[in-house]
PDB file of C-alpha atoms in Angstrom:
ATOM      1  CA  MET A   1     -47.035  10.104  71.349  1.00 66.00           C
ATOM      2  CA  ALA A   2     -49.025  12.124  74.004  1.00 68.00           C
ATOM      3  CA  MET A   3     -47.339  14.480  76.458  1.00 68.00           C
ATOM      4  CA  LYS A   4     -47.933  17.635  78.415  1.00 69.00           C
ATOM      5  CA  ARG A   5     -47.766  20.884  76.532  1.00 71.00           C
ATOM      6  CA  CYS A   6     -44.905  22.079  78.694  1.00 73.00           C
ATOM      7  CA  GLN A   7     -42.814  19.133  77.599  1.00 71.00           C
ATOM      8  CA  LEU A   8     -43.413  19.526  73.851  1.00 72.00           C
ATOM      9  CA  HIS A   9     -40.631  22.014  73.187  1.00 73.00           C
ATOM     10  CA  TYR A  10     -38.015  19.845  74.923  1.00 76.00           C
ATOM     11  CA  HIS A  11     -39.255  16.748  73.137  1.00 75.00           C
ATOM     12  CA  LYS A  12     -38.999  18.316  69.710  1.00 72.00           C
ATOM     13  CA  ARG A  13     -35.529  19.678  70.408  1.00 73.00           C
ATOM     14  CA  SER A  14     -33.850  16.814  72.238  1.00 76.00           C
ATOM     15  CA  VAL A  15     -35.893  13.605  72.325  1.00 77.00           C
ATOM     16  CA  CYS A  16     -37.987  13.144  69.135  1.00 85.00           C
ATOM     17  CA  ASP A  17     -36.459  10.563  66.832  1.00 84.00           C
ATOM     18  CA  ARG A  18     -37.836  12.423  63.813  1.00 86.00           C
ATOM     19  CA  ARG A  19     -36.078  15.664  64.579  1.00 88.00           C
ATOM     20  CA  ILE A  20     -33.588  16.915  61.986  1.00 88.00           C
ATOM     21  CA  VAL A  21     -29.966  16.630  62.957  1.00 91.00           C
ATOM     22  CA  ILE A  22     -26.757  17.424  61.034  1.00 92.00           C
ATOM     23  CA  CYS A  23     -24.086  14.780  60.444  1.00 93.00           C
ATOM     24  CA  LYS A  24     -20.939  16.181  62.021  1.00 91.00           C
ATOM     25  CA  PHE A  25     -18.767  14.574  59.315  1.00 93.00           C
ATOM     26  CA  CYS A  26     -20.476  15.334  56.023  1.00 93.00           C
ATOM     27  CA  GLU A  27     -22.772  18.118  57.393  1.00 91.00           C
ATOM     28  CA  ASP A  28     -25.836  16.771  55.579  1.00 92.00           C
ATOM     29  CA  PRO A  29     -29.263  16.885  57.400  1.00 93.00           C
ATOM     30  CA  PHE A  30     -30.982  13.638  58.463  1.00 91.00           C
ATOM     31  CA  GLU A  31     -33.762  12.498  60.815  1.00 90.00           C
ATOM     32  CA  GLN A  32     -32.413  11.355  64.162  1.00 88.00           C
ATOM     33  CA  ARG A  33     -33.698   7.842  63.657  1.00 89.00           C
ATOM     34  CA  GLY A  34     -31.699   7.461  60.459  1.00 89.00           C
ATOM     35  CA  LEU A  35     -28.430   8.931  61.629  1.00 89.00           C
ATOM     36  CA  GLN A  36     -26.872   5.647  62.719  1.00 89.00           C
ATOM     37  CA  VAL A  37     -27.689   4.021  59.373  1.00 91.00           C
ATOM     38  CA  HIS A  38     -26.155   6.977  57.544  1.00 93.00           C
ATOM     39  CA  ARG A  39     -22.906   6.684  59.473  1.00 91.00           C
ATOM     40  CA  THR A  40     -22.357   3.192  58.077  1.00 92.00           C
ATOM     41  CA  VAL A  41     -22.019   4.727  54.622  1.00 93.00           C
ATOM     42  CA  CYS A  42     -21.035   8.341  55.311  1.00 95.00           C
ATOM     43  CA  PRO A  43     -18.176   9.193  52.892  1.00 94.00           C
ATOM     44  CA  ARG A  44     -16.570  11.638  55.302  1.00 94.00           C
ATOM     45  CA  LEU A  45     -16.580   9.349  58.322  1.00 95.00           C
ATOM     46  CA  PRO A  46     -13.001   8.508  59.437  1.00 95.00           C
ATOM     47  CA  VAL A  47     -12.304   4.772  59.340  1.00 95.00           C
ATOM     48  CA  LEU A  48      -9.256   2.675  60.178  1.00 94.00           C
ATOM     49  CA  CYS A  49      -6.963   1.660  57.300  1.00 94.00           C
ATOM     50  CA  PRO A  50      -7.915  -1.856  56.139  1.00 94.00           C
ATOM     51  CA  LEU A  51      -4.192  -2.728  55.935  1.00 93.00           C
ATOM     52  CA  ARG A  52      -3.850  -1.997  59.640  1.00 92.00           C
ATOM     53  CA  CYS A  53      -1.308   0.744  59.411  1.00 93.00           C
ATOM     54  CA  GLY A  54      -3.140   2.457  62.314  1.00 92.00           C
ATOM     55  CA  GLU A  55      -4.064   5.574  60.357  1.00 93.00           C
ATOM     56  CA  LYS A  56      -7.650   6.821  60.094  1.00 94.00           C
ATOM     57  CA  VAL A  57      -8.778   8.194  56.759  1.00 95.00           C
ATOM     58  CA  GLU A  58     -12.129   9.346  55.440  1.00 94.00           C
ATOM     59  CA  ARG A  59     -14.106   6.478  53.939  1.00 94.00           C
ATOM     60  CA  LYS A  60     -14.057   8.027  50.463  1.00 94.00           C
ATOM     61  CA  ASN A  61     -10.219   8.213  50.521  1.00 94.00           C
ATOM     62  CA  VAL A  62      -9.511   4.637  51.584  1.00 95.00           C
ATOM     63  CA  ASP A  63      -8.768   3.386  48.051  1.00 93.00           C
ATOM     64  CA  ASP A  64      -6.385   6.272  47.381  1.00 93.00           C
ATOM     65  CA  HIS A  65      -4.654   5.592  50.700  1.00 95.00           C
ATOM     66  CA  VAL A  66      -3.982   1.888  50.121  1.00 94.00           C
ATOM     67  CA  ASN A  67      -3.126   1.769  46.386  1.00 92.00           C
ATOM     68  CA  GLU A  68       0.476   1.859  45.111  1.00 88.00           C
ATOM     69  CA  SER A  69       0.385   5.612  44.515  1.00 88.00           C
ATOM     70  CA  GLY A  70      -0.977   6.255  48.046  1.00 91.00           C
ATOM     71  CA  ASN A  71       0.883   6.645  51.324  1.00 91.00           C
ATOM     72  CA  CYS A  72      -0.055   3.576  53.346  1.00 95.00           C
ATOM     73  CA  PRO A  73       3.172   2.041  54.670  1.00 95.00           C
ATOM     74  CA  ASN A  74       1.677  -1.453  54.514  1.00 94.00           C
ATOM     75  CA  THR A  75       0.783  -1.350  50.783  1.00 95.00           C
ATOM     76  CA  LEU A  76       2.664  -3.870  48.636  1.00 94.00           C
ATOM     77  CA  ILE A  77       4.589  -2.087  45.883  1.00 94.00           C
ATOM     78  CA  ASN A  78       7.016  -3.111  43.134  1.00 94.00           C
ATOM     79  CA  CYS A  79      10.706  -2.393  43.297  1.00 94.00           C
ATOM     80  CA  PRO A  80      11.500   0.717  41.204  1.00 92.00           C
ATOM     81  CA  PHE A  81      14.019  -1.468  39.308  1.00 92.00           C
ATOM     82  CA  LYS A  82      11.289  -3.775  38.046  1.00 91.00           C
ATOM     83  CA  ASP A  83      11.922  -2.789  34.407  1.00 89.00           C
ATOM     84  CA  THR A  84      15.542  -3.895  34.764  1.00 89.00           C
ATOM     85  CA  GLY A  85      14.511  -7.340  36.015  1.00 89.00           C
ATOM     86  CA  CYS A  86      13.950  -7.031  39.782  1.00 92.00           C
ATOM     87  CA  ASP A  87      10.687  -8.832  40.642  1.00 92.00           C
ATOM     88  CA  VAL A  88      10.563  -8.014  44.367  1.00 93.00           C
ATOM     89  CA  ARG A  89       7.292  -6.749  45.883  1.00 93.00           C
ATOM     90  CA  CYS A  90       7.424  -5.516  49.450  1.00 94.00           C
ATOM     91  CA  LYS A  91       5.578  -3.222  51.832  1.00 94.00           C
ATOM     92  CA  ARG A  92       6.247   0.437  51.299  1.00 94.00           C
ATOM     93  CA  HIS A  93       7.971   0.916  54.643  1.00 94.00           C
ATOM     94  CA  LYS A  94      10.420  -1.923  53.820  1.00 94.00           C
ATOM     95  CA  LEU A  95      11.429  -0.588  50.393  1.00 93.00           C
ATOM     96  CA  PRO A  96      14.370   1.522  51.650  1.00 93.00           C
ATOM     97  CA  ASP A  97      15.952  -1.556  53.229  1.00 94.00           C
ATOM     98  CA  HIS A  98      15.522  -3.518  49.984  1.00 94.00           C
ATOM     99  CA  LEU A  99      17.177  -0.775  47.932  1.00 93.00           C
ATOM    100  CA  THR A 100      20.054  -0.465  50.386  1.00 92.00           C
ATOM    101  CA  THR A 101      20.852  -4.161  50.503  1.00 93.00           C
ATOM    102  CA  ASN A 102      20.567  -4.758  46.712  1.00 93.00           C
ATOM    103  CA  VAL A 103      22.515  -1.843  45.235  1.00 92.00           C
ATOM    104  CA  VAL A 104      25.041  -4.025  43.394  1.00 92.00           C
ATOM    105  CA  GLU A 105      22.396  -6.407  42.057  1.00 92.00           C
ATOM    106  CA  HIS A 106      20.352  -3.474  40.741  1.00 93.00           C
ATOM    107  CA  GLN A 107      23.397  -2.012  38.991  1.00 92.00           C
ATOM    108  CA  ILE A 108      24.142  -5.346  37.307  1.00 92.00           C
ATOM    109  CA  LYS A 109      20.544  -5.593  36.115  1.00 91.00           C
ATOM    110  CA  GLN A 110      20.753  -2.038  34.748  1.00 91.00           C
ATOM    111  CA  GLN A 111      23.905  -2.883  32.789  1.00 91.00           C
ATOM    112  CA  GLN A 112      22.300  -6.014  31.389  1.00 90.00           C
ATOM    113  CA  MET A 113      19.262  -4.016  30.338  1.00 91.00           C
ATOM    114  CA  MET A 114      21.441  -1.398  28.618  1.00 92.00           C
ATOM    115  CA  LYS A 115      23.278  -4.140  26.713  1.00 92.00           C
ATOM    116  CA  ARG A 116      19.980  -5.739  25.689  1.00 91.00           C
ATOM    117  CA  LEU A 117      18.610  -2.391  24.527  1.00 91.00           C
ATOM    118  CA  GLY A 118      21.801  -1.767  22.544  1.00 92.00           C
ATOM    119  CA  ASP A 119      21.500  -5.144  20.806  1.00 92.00           C
ATOM    120  CA  GLU A 120      17.841  -4.490  20.016  1.00 92.00           C
ATOM    121  CA  ASN A 121      18.758  -1.068  18.658  1.00 93.00           C
ATOM    122  CA  LYS A 122      21.366  -2.607  16.327  1.00 91.00           C
ATOM    123  CA  GLU A 123      18.847  -5.200  15.139  1.00 91.00           C
ATOM    124  CA  LEU A 124      16.259  -2.500  14.458  1.00 92.00           C
ATOM    125  CA  LYS A 125      18.813  -0.441  12.523  1.00 91.00           C
ATOM    126  CA  GLY A 126      19.639  -3.522  10.443  1.00 90.00           C
ATOM    127  CA  ARG A 127      15.968  -4.131   9.707  1.00 90.00           C
ATOM    128  CA  LEU A 128      15.536  -0.463   8.812  1.00 91.00           C
ATOM    129  CA  ALA A 129      18.477  -0.638   6.412  1.00 90.00           C
ATOM    130  CA  ILE A 130      16.983  -3.746   4.764  1.00 90.00           C
ATOM    131  CA  ALA A 131      13.613  -2.006   4.518  1.00 89.00           C
ATOM    132  CA  ASP A 132      15.236   1.084   2.957  1.00 87.00           C
ATOM    133  CA  TYR A 133      17.064  -1.137   0.436  1.00 86.00           C
ATOM    134  CA  SER A 134      13.811  -2.936  -0.380  1.00 86.00           C
ATOM    135  CA  VAL A 135      12.033   0.378  -0.914  1.00 87.00           C
ATOM    136  CA  ALA A 136      14.841   1.585  -3.175  1.00 85.00           C
ATOM    137  CA  SER A 137      14.730  -1.694  -5.136  1.00 83.00           C
ATOM    138  CA  LEU A 138      10.973  -1.455  -5.506  1.00 84.00           C
ATOM    139  CA  THR A 139      11.335   2.137  -6.702  1.00 85.00           C
ATOM    140  CA  LEU A 140      13.870   1.076  -9.338  1.00 79.00           C
ATOM    141  CA  SER A 141      11.685  -1.870 -10.350  1.00 83.00           C
ATOM    142  CA  ASN A 142       8.689   0.428 -10.640  1.00 84.00           C
ATOM    143  CA  THR A 143      10.677   2.826 -12.815  1.00 84.00           C
ATOM    144  CA  GLU A 144      11.821  -0.044 -15.048  1.00 83.00           C
ATOM    145  CA  LEU A 145       8.255  -1.388 -15.316  1.00 84.00           C
ATOM    146  CA  LYS A 146       6.997   2.061 -16.287  1.00 85.00           C
ATOM    147  CA  ARG A 147       9.714   2.298 -18.960  1.00 83.00           C
ATOM    148  CA  ARG A 148       8.807  -1.125 -20.339  1.00 80.00           C
ATOM    149  CA  LEU A 149       5.107  -0.251 -20.256  1.00 80.00           C
ATOM    150  CA  GLU A 150       5.816   2.890 -22.254  1.00 80.00           C
ATOM    151  CA  LEU A 151       7.704   0.780 -24.799  1.00 75.00           C
ATOM    152  CA  VAL A 152       4.798  -1.689 -24.996  1.00 69.00           C
ATOM    153  CA  ASP A 153       2.286   1.139 -25.402  1.00 67.00           C
ATOM    154  CA  SER A 154       4.436   2.638 -28.132  1.00 64.00           C
ATOM    155  CA  SER A 155       4.656  -0.736 -29.878  1.00 55.00           C
ATOM    156  CA  VAL A 156       0.900  -1.313 -29.596  1.00 52.00           C
ATOM    157  CA  THR A 157       0.190   2.130 -31.031  1.00 53.00           C
ATOM    158  CA  ARG A 158       2.575   1.454 -33.907  1.00 48.00           C
ATOM    159  CA  PHE A 159       1.332  -2.057 -34.698  1.00 41.00           C
ATOM    160  CA  ARG A 160      -2.377  -1.209 -34.645  1.00 40.00           C
ATOM    161  CA  SER A 161      -2.029   1.049 -37.683  1.00 37.00           C
ATOM    162  CA  ASN A 162      -1.347  -0.057 -41.276  1.00 33.00           C
ATOM    163  CA  VAL A 163       1.843  -1.966 -41.943  1.00 34.00           C
ATOM    164  CA  GLY A 164       5.100  -0.529 -43.184  1.00 38.00           C
ATOM    165  CA  LEU A 165       8.010  -2.685 -44.283  1.00 38.00           C
ATOM    166  CA  LEU A 166      11.701  -1.796 -44.246  1.00 37.00           C
ATOM    167  CA  LEU A 167      13.870  -3.891 -46.561  1.00 35.00           C
ATOM    168  CA  MET A 168      17.501  -4.015 -45.544  1.00 33.00           C
ATOM    169  CA  LEU A 169      19.064  -4.409 -49.014  1.00 32.00           C
ATOM    170  CA  GLN A 170      22.323  -3.224 -50.447  1.00 32.00           C
ATOM    171  CA  SER A 171      20.266  -0.538 -52.109  1.00 32.00           C
ATOM    172  CA  GLU A 172      18.402   0.194 -48.806  1.00 34.00           C
ATOM    173  CA  CYS A 173      14.861   0.081 -50.243  1.00 37.00           C
ATOM    174  CA  THR A 174      12.035   0.954 -47.850  1.00 40.00           C
ATOM    175  CA  LEU A 175       8.323   0.143 -48.083  1.00 42.00           C
ATOM    176  CA  LEU A 176       6.542   2.925 -46.219  1.00 42.00           C
ATOM    177  CA  SER A 177       3.060   2.933 -44.712  1.00 43.00           C
ATOM    178  CA  ARG A 178       1.568   4.158 -41.439  1.00 45.00           C
ATOM    179  CA  GLY A 179       2.162   1.898 -38.441  1.00 43.00           C
ATOM    180  CA  GLN A 180       4.202  -1.289 -38.126  1.00 43.00           C
ATOM    181  CA  VAL A 181       7.781  -1.597 -39.321  1.00 45.00           C
ATOM    182  CA  ILE A 182       9.263  -5.045 -40.024  1.00 40.00           C
ATOM    183  CA  ARG A 183      13.005  -5.422 -40.600  1.00 42.00           C
ATOM    184  CA  PHE A 184      14.768  -8.259 -42.458  1.00 40.00           C
ATOM    185  CA  ARG A 185      17.947  -8.762 -44.434  1.00 42.00           C
ATOM    186  CA  ALA A 186      18.061  -9.533 -48.128  1.00 44.00           C
ATOM    187  CA  PRO A 187      18.688 -13.190 -49.132  1.00 44.00           C
ATOM    188  CA  PHE A 188      21.784 -14.277 -50.930  1.00 42.00           C
ATOM    189  CA  LYS A 189      22.141 -13.699 -54.655  1.00 45.00           C
ATOM    190  CA  GLY A 190      20.338 -16.253 -56.758  1.00 44.00           C
ATOM    191  CA  CYS A 191      17.564 -17.152 -54.321  1.00 44.00           C
ATOM    192  CA  SER A 192      14.104 -15.772 -53.478  1.00 49.00           C
ATOM    193  CA  ARG A 193      11.997 -15.305 -50.362  1.00 65.00           C
ATOM    194  CA  ILE A 194       8.414 -14.416 -49.542  1.00 71.00           C
ATOM    195  CA  LEU A 195       7.847 -12.403 -46.377  1.00 73.00           C
ATOM    196  CA  GLU A 196       4.565 -11.640 -44.608  1.00 74.00           C
ATOM    197  CA  SER A 197       3.754  -9.040 -41.987  1.00 74.00           C
ATOM    198  CA  SER A 198       1.583  -9.722 -38.964  1.00 75.00           C
ATOM    199  CA  SER A 199      -2.166  -9.157 -39.359  1.00 77.00           C
ATOM    200  CA  PHE A 200      -3.533  -5.621 -39.055  1.00 76.00           C
ATOM    201  CA  LEU A 201      -6.856  -3.823 -39.500  1.00 77.00           C
ATOM    202  CA  ILE A 202      -7.346  -1.731 -42.633  1.00 74.00           C
ATOM    203  CA  TYR A 203      -8.322   1.658 -41.254  1.00 66.00           C
ATOM    204  CA  PRO A 204     -11.095   2.778 -40.920  1.00 69.00           C
ATOM    205  CA  THR A 205     -12.755  -0.608 -41.604  1.00 76.00           C
ATOM    206  CA  ASP A 206     -12.444  -3.927 -39.760  1.00 80.00           C
ATOM    207  CA  TYR A 207     -10.947  -5.918 -42.643  1.00 82.00           C
ATOM    208  CA  GLU A 208      -7.895  -7.888 -41.495  1.00 84.00           C
ATOM    209  CA  ALA A 209      -4.958  -8.139 -43.869  1.00 82.00           C
ATOM    210  CA  LYS A 210      -1.244  -8.771 -44.245  1.00 80.00           C
ATOM    211  CA  VAL A 211       1.462  -7.197 -46.377  1.00 78.00           C
ATOM    212  CA  VAL A 212       3.126  -9.845 -48.581  1.00 78.00           C
ATOM    213  CA  VAL A 213       6.550  -9.101 -50.067  1.00 77.00           C
ATOM    214  CA  ASN A 214       8.256 -11.281 -52.680  1.00 74.00           C
ATOM    215  CA  TYR A 215      11.919 -10.431 -53.042  1.00 67.00           C
ATOM    216  CA  ASN A 216      14.081 -11.871 -55.854  1.00 67.00           C
ATOM    217  CA  VAL A 217      17.766 -11.524 -56.711  1.00 61.00           C
ATOM    218  CA  TYR A 218      18.742 -12.384 -60.266  1.00 61.00           C
ATOM    219  CA  ASP A 219      22.054 -13.400 -61.769  1.00 58.00           C
ATOM    220  CA  GLN A 220      22.439 -10.068 -63.458  1.00 60.00           C
ATOM    221  CA  GLY A 221      22.356  -8.373 -60.031  1.00 58.00           C
ATOM    222  CA  ALA A 222      18.910  -6.899 -60.434  1.00 58.00           C
ATOM    223  CA  ARG A 223      16.463  -7.115 -57.580  1.00 63.00           C
ATOM    224  CA  ALA A 224      12.694  -7.243 -57.929  1.00 66.00           C
ATOM    225  CA  ILE A 225      10.303  -6.516 -55.066  1.00 69.00           C
ATOM    226  CA  SER A 226       6.603  -7.293 -55.446  1.00 73.00           C
ATOM    227  CA  VAL A 227       4.265  -6.017 -52.723  1.00 74.00           C
ATOM    228  CA  ALA A 228       0.614  -6.970 -52.258  1.00 75.00           C
ATOM    229  CA  ILE A 229      -2.134  -6.820 -49.630  1.00 76.00           C
ATOM    230  CA  ARG A 230      -3.511 -10.252 -48.640  1.00 80.00           C
ATOM    231  CA  LEU A 231      -6.795 -10.466 -46.728  1.00 83.00           C
ATOM    232  CA  THR A 232      -6.929 -12.829 -43.735  1.00 85.00           C
ATOM    233  CA  ARG A 233      -9.747 -14.215 -41.633  1.00 85.00           C
ATOM    234  CA  GLY A 234     -11.026 -11.830 -38.972  1.00 83.00           C
ATOM    235  CA  ASP A 235     -13.442 -11.852 -36.037  1.00 83.00           C
ATOM    236  CA  ARG A 236     -15.918  -9.550 -37.819  1.00 82.00           C
ATOM    237  CA  ASP A 237     -15.883 -11.018 -41.330  1.00 84.00           C
ATOM    238  CA  ASP A 238     -19.609 -11.810 -41.136  1.00 86.00           C
ATOM    239  CA  GLN A 239     -20.359  -8.105 -40.588  1.00 86.00           C
ATOM    240  CA  LEU A 240     -18.322  -6.821 -43.534  1.00 86.00           C
ATOM    241  CA  SER A 241     -19.213  -6.339 -47.193  1.00 84.00           C
ATOM    242  CA  TRP A 242     -17.758  -8.832 -49.639  1.00 82.00           C
ATOM    243  CA  PRO A 243     -15.971  -8.960 -52.005  1.00 81.00           C
ATOM    244  CA  PHE A 244     -13.294  -6.554 -50.754  1.00 78.00           C
ATOM    245  CA  LYS A 245     -13.416  -3.427 -52.909  1.00 79.00           C
ATOM    246  CA  ILE A 246     -11.290  -0.845 -51.068  1.00 78.00           C
ATOM    247  CA  ARG A 247      -8.637   0.819 -53.214  1.00 77.00           C
ATOM    248  CA  HIS A 248      -5.278   1.188 -51.456  1.00 74.00           C
ATOM    249  CA  THR A 249      -1.937   2.760 -52.259  1.00 73.00           C
ATOM    250  CA  ILE A 250       1.487   1.202 -51.587  1.00 72.00           C
ATOM    251  CA  ALA A 251       4.535   3.486 -51.537  1.00 70.00           C
ATOM    252  CA  VAL A 252       8.147   2.251 -51.731  1.00 67.00           C
ATOM    253  CA  ALA A 253      10.972   4.657 -50.935  1.00 62.00           C
ATOM    254  CA  ASN A 254      14.424   3.824 -52.311  1.00 60.00           C
ATOM    255  CA  GLN A 255      16.989   5.140 -49.825  1.00 56.00           C
ATOM    256  CA  GLN A 256      19.908   5.147 -52.216  1.00 56.00           C
ATOM    257  CA  ASP A 257      21.201   8.557 -53.170  1.00 52.00           C
ATOM    258  CA  HIS A 258      20.295   7.760 -56.788  1.00 58.00           C
ATOM    259  CA  GLY A 259      17.169   5.756 -55.901  1.00 58.00           C
ATOM    260  CA  ILE A 260      13.696   6.459 -57.172  1.00 63.00           C
ATOM    261  CA  ASN A 261      10.612   6.349 -54.965  1.00 68.00           C
ATOM    262  CA  ARG A 262       7.604   4.497 -56.370  1.00 71.00           C
ATOM    263  CA  SER A 263       3.948   4.242 -55.420  1.00 74.00           C
ATOM    264  CA  LYS A 264       0.920   2.542 -56.893  1.00 76.00           C
ATOM    265  CA  THR A 265      -2.791   2.586 -56.179  1.00 77.00           C
ATOM    266  CA  ILE A 266      -4.230  -0.917 -56.391  1.00 75.00           C
ATOM    267  CA  ASP A 267      -7.831  -1.676 -57.309  1.00 76.00           C
ATOM    268  CA  PRO A 268      -8.952  -5.110 -55.984  1.00 75.00           C
ATOM    269  CA  ALA A 269     -11.450  -5.325 -58.872  1.00 71.00           C
ATOM    270  CA  LYS A 270      -8.536  -5.661 -61.325  1.00 70.00           C
ATOM    271  CA  LEU A 271      -6.253  -8.610 -61.724  1.00 54.00           C
ATOM    272  CA  ASP A 272      -3.132  -6.479 -61.311  1.00 52.00           C
ATOM    273  CA  ALA A 273      -3.218  -6.400 -57.504  1.00 47.00           C
ATOM    274  CA  ALA A 274       0.522  -6.240 -56.855  1.00 50.00           C
ATOM    275  CA  PHE A 275       3.186  -3.585 -57.115  1.00 51.00           C
ATOM    276  CA  VAL A 276       6.587  -4.551 -58.582  1.00 54.00           C
ATOM    277  CA  MET A 277       9.669  -2.358 -58.056  1.00 48.00           C
ATOM    278  CA  TYR A 278      13.082  -3.086 -59.586  1.00 46.00           C
ATOM    279  CA  CYS A 279      16.142  -2.075 -57.583  1.00 45.00           C
ATOM    280  CA  PHE A 280      19.693  -2.182 -58.920  1.00 40.00           C
ATOM    281  CA  PRO A 281      22.915  -2.648 -56.991  1.00 41.00           C
ATOM    282  CA  ASN A 282      25.023   0.305 -56.009  1.00 37.00           C
ATOM    283  CA  PRO A 283      27.389   1.395 -58.778  1.00 33.00           C
ATOM    284  CA  SER A 284      30.911   0.116 -58.235  1.00 31.00           C
TER     285      SER A 284
END
């Protein structure tokens, strides 16, 4: 744009649309030609409340003004007794009238809520008591299971060793060996019985065997006990050396005060592979 030199200073200061001016609201600098566009978005520019309460607020504070925590009298807000069951929503400036005219109704709703909370509290206490009882029952069950497991472990440890046999006779004879103990009562006088133990491994090998006991009662009152080791089929028979040649000793302890303990080492290579012990009745 051409002009006289004498007019240049005035043009630059007051007329030029590219001169720098300061927004009187946000105090940021802008070219004159862009000032009007800036005012459409200026955050500090006062604008009328969109809810038509008549108040002007800075553009950046409009949301805070109209929300429920703001101060716009035309904002819809919930009744402060909403949690007790009042569902009324009204403009902020009408809330005092609502509270004044519904005092009794609000009190009734409060009492109903207190009763409901009391019932829920009782129900929760009942559930808690049931849960505590269940926990206590589980604790007792766990203790009982541990006790039974200890008994099973003890039994397994005992039965995996060699077999011992306790004979419940009048003379209280006992066949002793490491490991299992099998109890039985003596048969009536004049009859005989053969008893077998459960299978076990002959330590330290993998031969499986049983203890066989033949118990006889004779007319004269004498008792004869023959004890032998009988081999049984095992899972590892094909990996073992045959015939069986391991020497083993059987010990029988007579628990009478006058009883005599006996033991015998048996050689499988010999025909005499059993141990016979004679027990006599208690003296009358």
